[in-house]
Structure formats: structure tokens, C-alpha cells
Tab-separated table of C-alpha atoms and ligand atoms in Angstrom:
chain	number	residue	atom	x	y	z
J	1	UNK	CA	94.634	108.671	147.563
J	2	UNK	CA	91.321	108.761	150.268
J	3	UNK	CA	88.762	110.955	148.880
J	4	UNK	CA	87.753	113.519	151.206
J	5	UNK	CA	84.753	114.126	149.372
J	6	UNK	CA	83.058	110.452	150.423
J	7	UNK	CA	80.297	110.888	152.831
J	8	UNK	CA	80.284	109.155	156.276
J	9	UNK	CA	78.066	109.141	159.307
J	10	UNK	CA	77.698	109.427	163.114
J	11	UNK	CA	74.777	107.763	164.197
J	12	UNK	CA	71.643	109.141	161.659
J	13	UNK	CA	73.821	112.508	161.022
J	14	UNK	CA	75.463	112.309	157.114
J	15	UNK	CA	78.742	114.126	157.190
J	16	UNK	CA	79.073	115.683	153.362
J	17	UNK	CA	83.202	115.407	153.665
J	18	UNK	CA	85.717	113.945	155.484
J	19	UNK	CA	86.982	117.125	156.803
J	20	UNK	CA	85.395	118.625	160.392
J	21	UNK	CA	86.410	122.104	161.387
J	22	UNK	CA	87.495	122.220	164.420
J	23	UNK	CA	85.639	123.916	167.843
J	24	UNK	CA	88.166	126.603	168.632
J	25	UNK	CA	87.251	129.165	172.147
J	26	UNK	CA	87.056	132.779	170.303
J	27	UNK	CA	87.114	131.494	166.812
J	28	UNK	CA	84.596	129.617	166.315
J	29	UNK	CA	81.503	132.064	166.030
J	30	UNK	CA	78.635	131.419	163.188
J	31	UNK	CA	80.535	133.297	160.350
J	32	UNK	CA	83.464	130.831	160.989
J	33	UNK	CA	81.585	127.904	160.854
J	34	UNK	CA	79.695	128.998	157.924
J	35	UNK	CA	82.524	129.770	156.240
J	36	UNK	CA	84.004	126.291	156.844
J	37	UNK	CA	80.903	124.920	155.677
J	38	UNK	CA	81.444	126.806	152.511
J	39	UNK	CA	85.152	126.030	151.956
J	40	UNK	CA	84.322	122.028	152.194
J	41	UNK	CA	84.314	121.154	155.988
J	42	UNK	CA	81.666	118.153	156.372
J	43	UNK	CA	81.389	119.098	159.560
J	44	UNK	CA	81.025	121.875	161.904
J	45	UNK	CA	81.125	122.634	165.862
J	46	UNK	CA	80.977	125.386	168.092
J	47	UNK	CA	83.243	126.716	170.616
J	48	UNK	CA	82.981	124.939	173.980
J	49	UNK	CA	79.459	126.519	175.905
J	50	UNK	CA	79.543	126.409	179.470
J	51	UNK	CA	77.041	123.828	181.276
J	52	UNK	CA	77.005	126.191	183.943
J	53	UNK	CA	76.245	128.958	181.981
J	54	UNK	CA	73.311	127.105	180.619
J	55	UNK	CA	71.890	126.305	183.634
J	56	UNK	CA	72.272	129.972	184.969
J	57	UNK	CA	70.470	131.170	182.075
J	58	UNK	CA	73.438	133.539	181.352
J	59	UNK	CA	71.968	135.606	178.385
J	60	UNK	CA	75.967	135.700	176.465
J	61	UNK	CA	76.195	131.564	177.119
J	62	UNK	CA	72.422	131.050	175.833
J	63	UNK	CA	73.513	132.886	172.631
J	64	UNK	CA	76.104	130.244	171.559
J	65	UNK	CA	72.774	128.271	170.992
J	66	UNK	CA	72.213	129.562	167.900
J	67	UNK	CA	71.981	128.123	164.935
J	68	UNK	CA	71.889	129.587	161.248
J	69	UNK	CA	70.037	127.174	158.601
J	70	UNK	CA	73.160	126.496	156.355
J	71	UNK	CA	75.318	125.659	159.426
J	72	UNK	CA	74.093	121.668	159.310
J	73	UNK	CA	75.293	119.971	159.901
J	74	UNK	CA	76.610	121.152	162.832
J	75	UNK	CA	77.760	119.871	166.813
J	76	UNK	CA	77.553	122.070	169.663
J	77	UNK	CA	79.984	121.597	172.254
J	78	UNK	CA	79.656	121.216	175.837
J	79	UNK	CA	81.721	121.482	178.679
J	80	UNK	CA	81.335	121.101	182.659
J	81	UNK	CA	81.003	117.981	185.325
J	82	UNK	CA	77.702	117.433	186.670
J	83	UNK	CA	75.780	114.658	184.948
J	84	UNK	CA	72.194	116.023	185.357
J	85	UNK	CA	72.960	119.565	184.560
J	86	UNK	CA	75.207	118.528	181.389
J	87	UNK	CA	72.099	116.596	180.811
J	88	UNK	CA	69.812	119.440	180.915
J	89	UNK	CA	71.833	121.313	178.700
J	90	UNK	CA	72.084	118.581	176.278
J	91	UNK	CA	68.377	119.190	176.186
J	92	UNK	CA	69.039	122.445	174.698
J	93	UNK	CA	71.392	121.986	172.931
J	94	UNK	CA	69.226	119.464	171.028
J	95	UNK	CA	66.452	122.243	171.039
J	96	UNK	CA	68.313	124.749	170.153
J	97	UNK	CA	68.617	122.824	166.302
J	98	UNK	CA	72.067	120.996	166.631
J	99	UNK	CA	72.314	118.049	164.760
J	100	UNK	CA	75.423	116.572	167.783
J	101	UNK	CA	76.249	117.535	171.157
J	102	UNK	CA	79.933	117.265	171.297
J	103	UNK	CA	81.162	117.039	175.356
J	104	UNK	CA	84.440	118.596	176.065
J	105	UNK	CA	86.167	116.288	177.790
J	106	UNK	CA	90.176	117.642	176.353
J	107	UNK	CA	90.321	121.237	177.490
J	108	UNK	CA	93.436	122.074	179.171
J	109	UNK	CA	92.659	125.779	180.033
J	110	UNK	CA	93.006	125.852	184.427
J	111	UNK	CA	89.614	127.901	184.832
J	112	UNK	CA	87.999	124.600	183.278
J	113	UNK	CA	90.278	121.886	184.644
J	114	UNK	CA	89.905	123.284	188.124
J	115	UNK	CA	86.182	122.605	188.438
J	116	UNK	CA	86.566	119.218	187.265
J	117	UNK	CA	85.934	119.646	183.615
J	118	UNK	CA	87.374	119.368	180.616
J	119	UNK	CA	90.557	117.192	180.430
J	120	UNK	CA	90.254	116.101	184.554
J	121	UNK	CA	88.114	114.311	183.304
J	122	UNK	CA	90.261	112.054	181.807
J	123	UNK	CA	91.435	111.352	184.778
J	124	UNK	CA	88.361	110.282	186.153
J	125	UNK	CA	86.737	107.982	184.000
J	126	UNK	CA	83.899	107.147	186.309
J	127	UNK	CA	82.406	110.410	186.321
J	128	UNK	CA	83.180	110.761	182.266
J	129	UNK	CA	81.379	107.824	181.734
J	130	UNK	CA	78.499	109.221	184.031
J	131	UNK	CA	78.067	112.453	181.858
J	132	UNK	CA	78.032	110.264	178.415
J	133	UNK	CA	75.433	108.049	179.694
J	134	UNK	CA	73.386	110.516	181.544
J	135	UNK	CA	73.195	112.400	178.238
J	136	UNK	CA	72.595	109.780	175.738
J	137	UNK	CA	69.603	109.338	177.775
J	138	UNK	CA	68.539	112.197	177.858
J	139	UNK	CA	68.379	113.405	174.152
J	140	UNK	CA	68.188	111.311	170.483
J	141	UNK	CA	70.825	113.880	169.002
J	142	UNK	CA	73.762	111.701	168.955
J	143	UNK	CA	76.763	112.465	171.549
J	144	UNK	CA	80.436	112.583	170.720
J	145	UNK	CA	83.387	113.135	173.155
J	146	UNK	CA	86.487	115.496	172.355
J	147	UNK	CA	89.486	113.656	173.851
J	148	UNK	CA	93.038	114.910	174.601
J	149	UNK	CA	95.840	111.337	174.762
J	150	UNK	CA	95.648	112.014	178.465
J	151	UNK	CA	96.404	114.844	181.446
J	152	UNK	CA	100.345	114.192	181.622
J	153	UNK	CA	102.488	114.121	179.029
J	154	UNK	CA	103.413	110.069	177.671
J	155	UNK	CA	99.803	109.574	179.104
J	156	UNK	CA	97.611	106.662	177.491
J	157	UNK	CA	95.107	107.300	179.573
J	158	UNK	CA	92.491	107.983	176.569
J	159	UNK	CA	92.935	104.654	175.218
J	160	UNK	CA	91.401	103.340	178.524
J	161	UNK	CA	88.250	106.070	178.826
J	162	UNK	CA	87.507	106.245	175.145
J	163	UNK	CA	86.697	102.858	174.945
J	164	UNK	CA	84.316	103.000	178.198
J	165	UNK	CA	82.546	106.361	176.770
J	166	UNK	CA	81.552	104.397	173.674
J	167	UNK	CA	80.034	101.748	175.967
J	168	UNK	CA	78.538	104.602	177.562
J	169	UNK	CA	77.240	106.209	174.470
J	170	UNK	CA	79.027	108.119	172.753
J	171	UNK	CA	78.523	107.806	168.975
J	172	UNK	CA	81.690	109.400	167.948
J	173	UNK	CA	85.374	110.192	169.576
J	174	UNK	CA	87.655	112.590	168.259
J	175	UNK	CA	91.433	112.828	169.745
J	176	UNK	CA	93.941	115.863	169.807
J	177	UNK	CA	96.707	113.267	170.816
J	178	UNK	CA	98.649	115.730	173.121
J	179	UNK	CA	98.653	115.821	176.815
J	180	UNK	CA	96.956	118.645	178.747
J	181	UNK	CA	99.929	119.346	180.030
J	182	UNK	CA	101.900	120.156	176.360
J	183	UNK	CA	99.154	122.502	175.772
J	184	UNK	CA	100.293	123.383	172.083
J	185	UNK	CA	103.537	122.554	172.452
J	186	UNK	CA	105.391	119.251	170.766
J	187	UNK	CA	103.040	117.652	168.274
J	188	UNK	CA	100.165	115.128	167.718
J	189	UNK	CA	100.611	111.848	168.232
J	190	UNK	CA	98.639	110.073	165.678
J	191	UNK	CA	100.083	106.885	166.606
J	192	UNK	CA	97.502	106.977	169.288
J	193	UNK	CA	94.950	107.952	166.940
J	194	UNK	CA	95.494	104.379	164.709
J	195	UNK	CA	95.499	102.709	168.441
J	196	UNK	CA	91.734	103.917	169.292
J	197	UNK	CA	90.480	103.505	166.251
J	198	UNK	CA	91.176	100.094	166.368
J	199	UNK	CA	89.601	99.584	170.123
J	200	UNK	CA	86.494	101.211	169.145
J	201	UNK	CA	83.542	100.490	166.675
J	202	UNK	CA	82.525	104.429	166.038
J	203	UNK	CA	84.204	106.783	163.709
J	204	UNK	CA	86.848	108.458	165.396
J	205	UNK	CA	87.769	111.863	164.056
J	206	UNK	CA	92.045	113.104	164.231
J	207	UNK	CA	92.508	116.177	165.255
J	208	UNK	CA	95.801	118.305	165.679
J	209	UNK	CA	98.659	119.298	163.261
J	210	UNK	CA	96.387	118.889	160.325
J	211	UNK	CA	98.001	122.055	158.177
J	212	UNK	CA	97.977	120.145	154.170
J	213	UNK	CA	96.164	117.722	152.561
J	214	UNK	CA	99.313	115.514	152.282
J	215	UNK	CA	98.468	115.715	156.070
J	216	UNK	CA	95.186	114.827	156.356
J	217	UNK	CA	95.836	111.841	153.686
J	218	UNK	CA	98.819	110.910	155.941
J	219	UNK	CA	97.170	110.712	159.047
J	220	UNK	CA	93.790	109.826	157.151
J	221	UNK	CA	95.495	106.860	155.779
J	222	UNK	CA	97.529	105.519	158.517
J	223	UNK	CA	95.004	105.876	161.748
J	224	UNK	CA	91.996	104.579	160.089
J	225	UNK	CA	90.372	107.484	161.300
J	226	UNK	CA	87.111	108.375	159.675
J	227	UNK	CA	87.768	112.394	159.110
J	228	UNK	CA	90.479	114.804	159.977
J	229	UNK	CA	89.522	117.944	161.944
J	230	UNK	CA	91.320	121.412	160.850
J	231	UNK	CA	91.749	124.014	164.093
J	232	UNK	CA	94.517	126.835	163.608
J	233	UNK	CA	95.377	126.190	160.485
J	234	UNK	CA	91.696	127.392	158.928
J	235	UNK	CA	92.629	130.649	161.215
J	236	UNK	CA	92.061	133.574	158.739
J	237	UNK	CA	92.453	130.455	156.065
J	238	UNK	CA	89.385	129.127	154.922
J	239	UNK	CA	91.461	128.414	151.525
J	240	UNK	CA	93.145	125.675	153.203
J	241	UNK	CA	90.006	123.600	153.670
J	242	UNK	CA	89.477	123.970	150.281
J	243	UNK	CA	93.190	122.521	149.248
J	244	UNK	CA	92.460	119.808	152.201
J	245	UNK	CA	89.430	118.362	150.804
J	246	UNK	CA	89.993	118.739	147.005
J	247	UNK	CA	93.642	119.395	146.316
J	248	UNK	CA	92.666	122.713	144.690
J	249	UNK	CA	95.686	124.103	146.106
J	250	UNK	CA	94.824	127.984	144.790
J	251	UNK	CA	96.608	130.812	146.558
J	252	UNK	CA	93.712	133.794	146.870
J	253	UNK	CA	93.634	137.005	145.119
J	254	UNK	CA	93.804	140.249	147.433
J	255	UNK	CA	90.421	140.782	146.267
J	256	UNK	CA	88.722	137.552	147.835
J	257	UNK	CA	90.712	137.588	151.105
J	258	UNK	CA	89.124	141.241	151.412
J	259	UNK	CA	85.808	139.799	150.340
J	260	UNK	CA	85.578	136.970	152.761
J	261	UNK	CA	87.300	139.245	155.755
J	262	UNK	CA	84.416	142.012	154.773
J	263	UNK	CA	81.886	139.705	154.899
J	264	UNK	CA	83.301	137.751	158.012
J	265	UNK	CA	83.362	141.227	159.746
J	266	UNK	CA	79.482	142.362	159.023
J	267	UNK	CA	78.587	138.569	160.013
J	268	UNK	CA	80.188	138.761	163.453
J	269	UNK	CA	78.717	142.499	164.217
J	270	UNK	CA	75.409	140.777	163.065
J	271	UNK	CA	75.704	138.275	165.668
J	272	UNK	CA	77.721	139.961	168.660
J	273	UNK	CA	76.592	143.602	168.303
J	274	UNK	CA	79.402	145.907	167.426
J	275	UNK	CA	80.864	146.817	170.949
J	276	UNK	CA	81.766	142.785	171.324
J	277	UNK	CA	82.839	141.948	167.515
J	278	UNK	CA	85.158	145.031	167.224
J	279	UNK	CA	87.408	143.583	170.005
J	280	UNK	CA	86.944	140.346	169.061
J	281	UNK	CA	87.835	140.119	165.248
J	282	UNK	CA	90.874	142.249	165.944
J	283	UNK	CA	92.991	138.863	165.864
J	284	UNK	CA	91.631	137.679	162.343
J	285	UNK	CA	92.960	140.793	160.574
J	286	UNK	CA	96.276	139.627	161.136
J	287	UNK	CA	95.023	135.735	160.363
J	288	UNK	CA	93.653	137.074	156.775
J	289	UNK	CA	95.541	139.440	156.275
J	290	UNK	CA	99.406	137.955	156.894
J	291	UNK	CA	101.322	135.440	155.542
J	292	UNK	CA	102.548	137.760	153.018
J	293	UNK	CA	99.451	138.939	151.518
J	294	UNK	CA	99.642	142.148	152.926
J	295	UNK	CA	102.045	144.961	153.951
J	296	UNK	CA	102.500	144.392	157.767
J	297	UNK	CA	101.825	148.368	158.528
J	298	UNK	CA	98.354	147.884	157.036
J	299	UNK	CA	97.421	145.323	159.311
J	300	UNK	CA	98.713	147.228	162.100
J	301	UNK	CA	95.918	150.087	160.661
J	302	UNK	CA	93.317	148.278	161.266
J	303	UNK	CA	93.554	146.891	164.442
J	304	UNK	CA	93.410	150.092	165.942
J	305	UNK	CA	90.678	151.059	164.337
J	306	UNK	CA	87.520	151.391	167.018
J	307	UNK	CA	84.758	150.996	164.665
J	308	UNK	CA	84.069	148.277	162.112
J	309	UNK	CA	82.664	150.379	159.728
J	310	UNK	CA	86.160	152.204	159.519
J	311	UNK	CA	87.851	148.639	159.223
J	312	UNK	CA	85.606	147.745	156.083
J	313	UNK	CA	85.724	150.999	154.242
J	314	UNK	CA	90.172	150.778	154.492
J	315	UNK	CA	89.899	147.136	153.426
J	316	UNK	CA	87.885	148.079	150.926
J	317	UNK	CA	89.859	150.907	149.806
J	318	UNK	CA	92.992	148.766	149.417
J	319	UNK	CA	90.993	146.127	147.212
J	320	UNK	CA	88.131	147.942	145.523
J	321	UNK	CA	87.658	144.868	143.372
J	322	UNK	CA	86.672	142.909	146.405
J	323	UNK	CA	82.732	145.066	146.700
J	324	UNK	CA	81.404	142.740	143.630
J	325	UNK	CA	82.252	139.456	145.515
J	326	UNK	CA	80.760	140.375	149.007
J	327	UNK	CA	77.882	141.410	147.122
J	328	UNK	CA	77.945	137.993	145.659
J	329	UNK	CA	78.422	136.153	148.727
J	330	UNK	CA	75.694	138.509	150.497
J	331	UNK	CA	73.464	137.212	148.156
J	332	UNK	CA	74.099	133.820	148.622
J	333	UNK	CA	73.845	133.153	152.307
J	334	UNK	CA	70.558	132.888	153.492
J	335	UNK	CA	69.157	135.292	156.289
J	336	UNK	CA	66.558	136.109	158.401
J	337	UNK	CA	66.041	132.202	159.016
J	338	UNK	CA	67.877	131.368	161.958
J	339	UNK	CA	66.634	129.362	164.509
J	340	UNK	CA	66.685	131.277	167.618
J	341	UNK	CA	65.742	129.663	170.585
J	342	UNK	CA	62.346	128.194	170.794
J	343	UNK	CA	62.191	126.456	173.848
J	344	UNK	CA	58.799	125.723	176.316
J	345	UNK	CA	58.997	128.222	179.673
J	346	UNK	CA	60.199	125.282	181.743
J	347	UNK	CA	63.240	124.378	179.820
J	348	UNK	CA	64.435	128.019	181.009
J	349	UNK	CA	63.424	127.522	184.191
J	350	UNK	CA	61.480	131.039	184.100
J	351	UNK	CA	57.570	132.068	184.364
V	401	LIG	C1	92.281	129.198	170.167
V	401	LIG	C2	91.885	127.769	170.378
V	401	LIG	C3	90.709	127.472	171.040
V	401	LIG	C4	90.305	126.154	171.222
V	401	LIG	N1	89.106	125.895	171.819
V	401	LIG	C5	88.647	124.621	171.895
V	401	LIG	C6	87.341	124.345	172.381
V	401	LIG	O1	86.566	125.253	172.743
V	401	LIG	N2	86.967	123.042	172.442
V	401	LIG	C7	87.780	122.016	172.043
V	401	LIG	O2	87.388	120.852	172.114
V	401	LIG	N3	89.016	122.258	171.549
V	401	LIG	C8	89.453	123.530	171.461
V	401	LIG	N4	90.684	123.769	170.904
V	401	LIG	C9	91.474	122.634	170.372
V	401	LIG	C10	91.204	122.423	168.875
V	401	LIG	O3	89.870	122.034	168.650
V	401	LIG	C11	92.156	121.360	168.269
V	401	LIG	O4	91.912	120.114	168.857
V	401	LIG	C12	93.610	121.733	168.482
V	401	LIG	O5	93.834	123.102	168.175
V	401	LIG	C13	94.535	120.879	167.609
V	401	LIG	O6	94.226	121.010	166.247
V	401	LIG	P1	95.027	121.992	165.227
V	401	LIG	O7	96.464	121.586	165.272
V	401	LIG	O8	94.369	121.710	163.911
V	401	LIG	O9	94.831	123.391	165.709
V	401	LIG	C14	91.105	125.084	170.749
V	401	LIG	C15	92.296	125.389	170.089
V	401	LIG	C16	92.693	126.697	169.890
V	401	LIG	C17	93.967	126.979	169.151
């Protein structure tokens, strides 16, 4: 049995656990990550920022930049094609506080893959060795890639550009091994996983179909790899991470999935203003509150729901015992300490 509890390292960054939650697009806010951070993950990341959104100054993209104090450590993701500007934003990424700038290079989504970002790039190993480099010079956070196996499905291709972003680089790789093209579909080939870790001298990190901790010590065990990353699974789940990383196996009481969905709730109005968050968090009351642990029609309640405050006063209604515990973990995350972006004039191109 691995112990998920040994530390390990990228470059100077000390990961606490073997387990890294995964970057997830519309998941993957602050509370999530804090959360994960909570529930054992070693690591955190955020959800992929847009280069291009960086470099336009867009005020929504900018706020992915922030950081909370007991996020660390913690990657922020990047995603686009131009070497300079992925460099530039790499510069604020490190500014912003993150301890990693993680690039993108697996996403499968069109709107990304048509402007020659995300998984193209596996296709054009040139240019994906251009971004790494360009980066690594330009900032002493260390960079790691985000891999998919290749574009089409069967493809190898990231056993050929992994290898060539490490001499690039990159400090880190991790690998969903699916094709673009499978999307979610079919399942992860960690047999690919064992194969790059053994072409490459960084720690890579596995990442898709990790749902148990006989899992994560399967795939843990068998690829070499030095942590397992946790996406859907930790979807309205934090408990899992938990089970992962210690075997603690606990089903929750009513009372703490209310607690940590309250408390999830306020944390996302706190960060995306209510108008944003009450659209947003409408998919984690079914992630919290399914599999069983709720009547179906009282999920169906909420989500209809326009205001937040209405959402937290029936959830708290249906577990009263749950006010205690978000008091409790109110009281235990820090706030008021963030680090909000600090950055000299120039870096924002204004003044
Ligand atoms: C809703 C959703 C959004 C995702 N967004 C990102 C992303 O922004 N960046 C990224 O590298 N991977 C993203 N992924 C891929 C995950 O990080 C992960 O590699 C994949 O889901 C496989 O792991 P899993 O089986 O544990 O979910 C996303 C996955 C999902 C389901």
C-alpha cells in the first residue's frame, strides 16, 4: 500500500499529499479548491484562464488571478498559443501569488482547439515546445504541462511531445490518457501513463478515472506516477478525497453535506457577486445533494430558486443541525487576506 500522505515535489514547490485536484472549467472556483485543500488534496489548480483574456485586460479573466492564503499550494492554469503573450501572462500569473503555472496543452473544447490551443497543440510540437521554453524563461515559478495521449483516438502522440516539453522546461507533466477526440467517452489509458513516466525524469501526475482509492493505489502503483489527480469524481464530493488519501472511507451525515454546500454557496457569492454564483452553483446542488442523500424533489427546489439566500435558508431548514458546523468552518478559514492583484502599472499595460 503507497501512502498518499508522503510529500513530493515539483521543482522548489512541496506537495503535502499525493493527491492533486483536478482544474475543471466551471468547477474549479476558490471555494472548490479550498475545499480540496481541506479534504487532503496536496495540490490544487485553477480552471484554465485565457492568455488572451489576460492580455486584453478582461476584468472577469483577471479575476481568476486570485489567490486566497490557504489555497498553497496552488497552480494556475493557462491556456492559448502565442509564446510571448503566454509569456506575459505567466508573469502574472507568478504575480498574482501562484506557486505553478500549469499550460493547457489537453483541452478538447472546439472554441479552444480552433485557435490553436489547447490539445492542437499536441499536434504541433514545435510551437508547444516554444510556449514551455518561452515561459520558463520568463518566470522562476515552475511550469507544468496538462497533456491529453494525443488529438485522435489510438494516438501516442504525447509520448513524443512530453518528452520534448521537459527538455523545454517543464518541471512537471500530468496526462488524462484519452484522445481529444473521446472527449469523456471510453476510459483512461494508464498504460500510457507507466510509458511517460518512464521517458521522463519529472514527476508526472495521472489523471482521469480516478473515482476510489483502490484506484489511485492501482494506477499509483502500476504507472510510477508521482500523484493521482481527482476531476469529476470530487464533484459535490469532497468526501472522496478524503477516502482517496487516507482510506477513511466515511459516508457524510445530512448535516455536513448541508454544512459544506452552505458554506460552498456564501464562498462563491463572496467571490462572483450573487447575479454570477446563483447561476453558476445551480449544478452542485444536484452534485451534493444526489447520490441518494436526498429526496430528488428537493433538489429540484432549489435549483429554481433565484436567490441564494433562499437556497441556504431551505437547506438549512431540512438540516438544522448543519448551522453549528458552518459556524465552525466560518471560523476556521481565514479571510480578509487574499492576495488580490498587486501588480506595477506596466504589467497591465494601463497609465
Ligand atoms: C467540467 C470539466 C471541466 C474541465 N476543465 C478543464 C480545464 O479547465 N483544464 C484542464 O486541464 N482540464 C479540464 N478538465 C479535465 C480534467 O482536469 C481531468 O483531466 C478529466 O476530467 C479526467 O479526470 P476525471 O476522470 O478525474 O474527471 C475538465 C473536466 C471536466 C469534467
Amino acid at each position: 500500500m503507497l501512502d498518499l500522505r508522503q510529500p513530493w515535489a515539483i521543482g522548489p514547490v512541496e506537495i503535502p499529499t499525493r493527491l492533486v485536484l483536478a482544474p475543471m472549467a466551471g468547477v474549479s472556483v476558490q471555494a472548490f479548491r479550498r475545499q480540496g485543500r481541506r479534504f487532503g488534496a496536496g495540490l490544487v489548480c485553477s480552471e484554465m484562464v485565457s492568455c488572451a483574456g489576460i492580455e486584453h485586460r478582461n476584468e472577469r479573466t483577471l479575476g481568476y488571478l486570485r489567490v486566497a492564503a490557504d489555497e498553497h499550494p496552488l497552480a494556475i492554469q493557462l491556456f492559448g498559443s502565442e509564446p510571448g503573450s503566454m509569456a506575459e501572462a505567466a508573469r502574472m500569473v507568478e504575480a498574482a501569488g501562484a506557486d505553478l503555472v500549469d499550460l493547457n496543452f489537453g483541452c478538447p473544447v472546439r472554441k479552444v482547439t480552433k485557435t490553436g490551443a489547447g490539445a492542437t497543440l499536441l499536434d504541433d510540437p514545435d510551437r508547444a515546445a516554444r510556449i514551455v521554453s518561452a515561459i520558463a524563461a520568463a518566470v522562476d515559478i515552475p511550469v507544468s504541462v496538462k497533456l491529453r495521449r494525443g488529438l485522435r483516438n489510438g494516438s501516442r502522440d504525447c509520448l513524443v511531445v512530453g518528452p520534448r516539453l521537459v527538455v523545454a522546461g517543464a518541471a512537471s507533466l500530468t496526462l488524462h490518457p484519452r484522445s481529444a477526440q473521446q472527449m469523456y467517452t471510453g476510459t483512461a489509458d494508464h498504460a500510457l501513463t507507466a510509458e511517460l513516466v518512464s521517458l521522463v525524469d519529472v514527476p508526472v501526475v495521472a489523471s482521469g478515472d480516478i473515482v476510489s482509492r483502490a484506484k489511485a493505489q492501482a494506477v499509483l502503483a502500476t504507472t510510477g506516477a508521482a500523484a493521482v489527480m481527482v476531476g469529476r469524481a470530487a464533484q459535490g464530493n469532497p468526501w472522496v478525497l478524503e477516502e482517496i488519501v487516507d482510506g477513511a472511507g466515511r459516508e457524510p451525515s445530512r448535516e455536513e453535506i448541508v454544512a459544506e454546500l452552505v458554506l460552498f454557496v456564501r464562498e462563491t457569492v463572496r467571490e462572483l457577486g450573487e447575479r454570477r454564483a446563483s447561476g453558476f452553483l445551480k449544478k452542485f446542488y444536484g452534485w451534493y445533494l444526489g447520490r441518494g442523500r436526498f429526496p430528488r424533489p428537493f433538489k429540484q427546489e432549489l435549483v429554481v430558486l433565484d436567490s441564494t439566500e433562499e437556497v441556504e435558508r431551505r437547506l438549512l431548514a431540512a438540516a438544522p443541525g448543519a448551522i453549528p458546523l458552518v459556524e465552525r468552518l466560518e471560523a476556521e478559514i481565514p479571510s480578509g487576506d487574499e492576495v488580490t492583484l498587486e501588480l506595477p502599472i506596466s504589467v497591465y499595460g494601463g497609465g
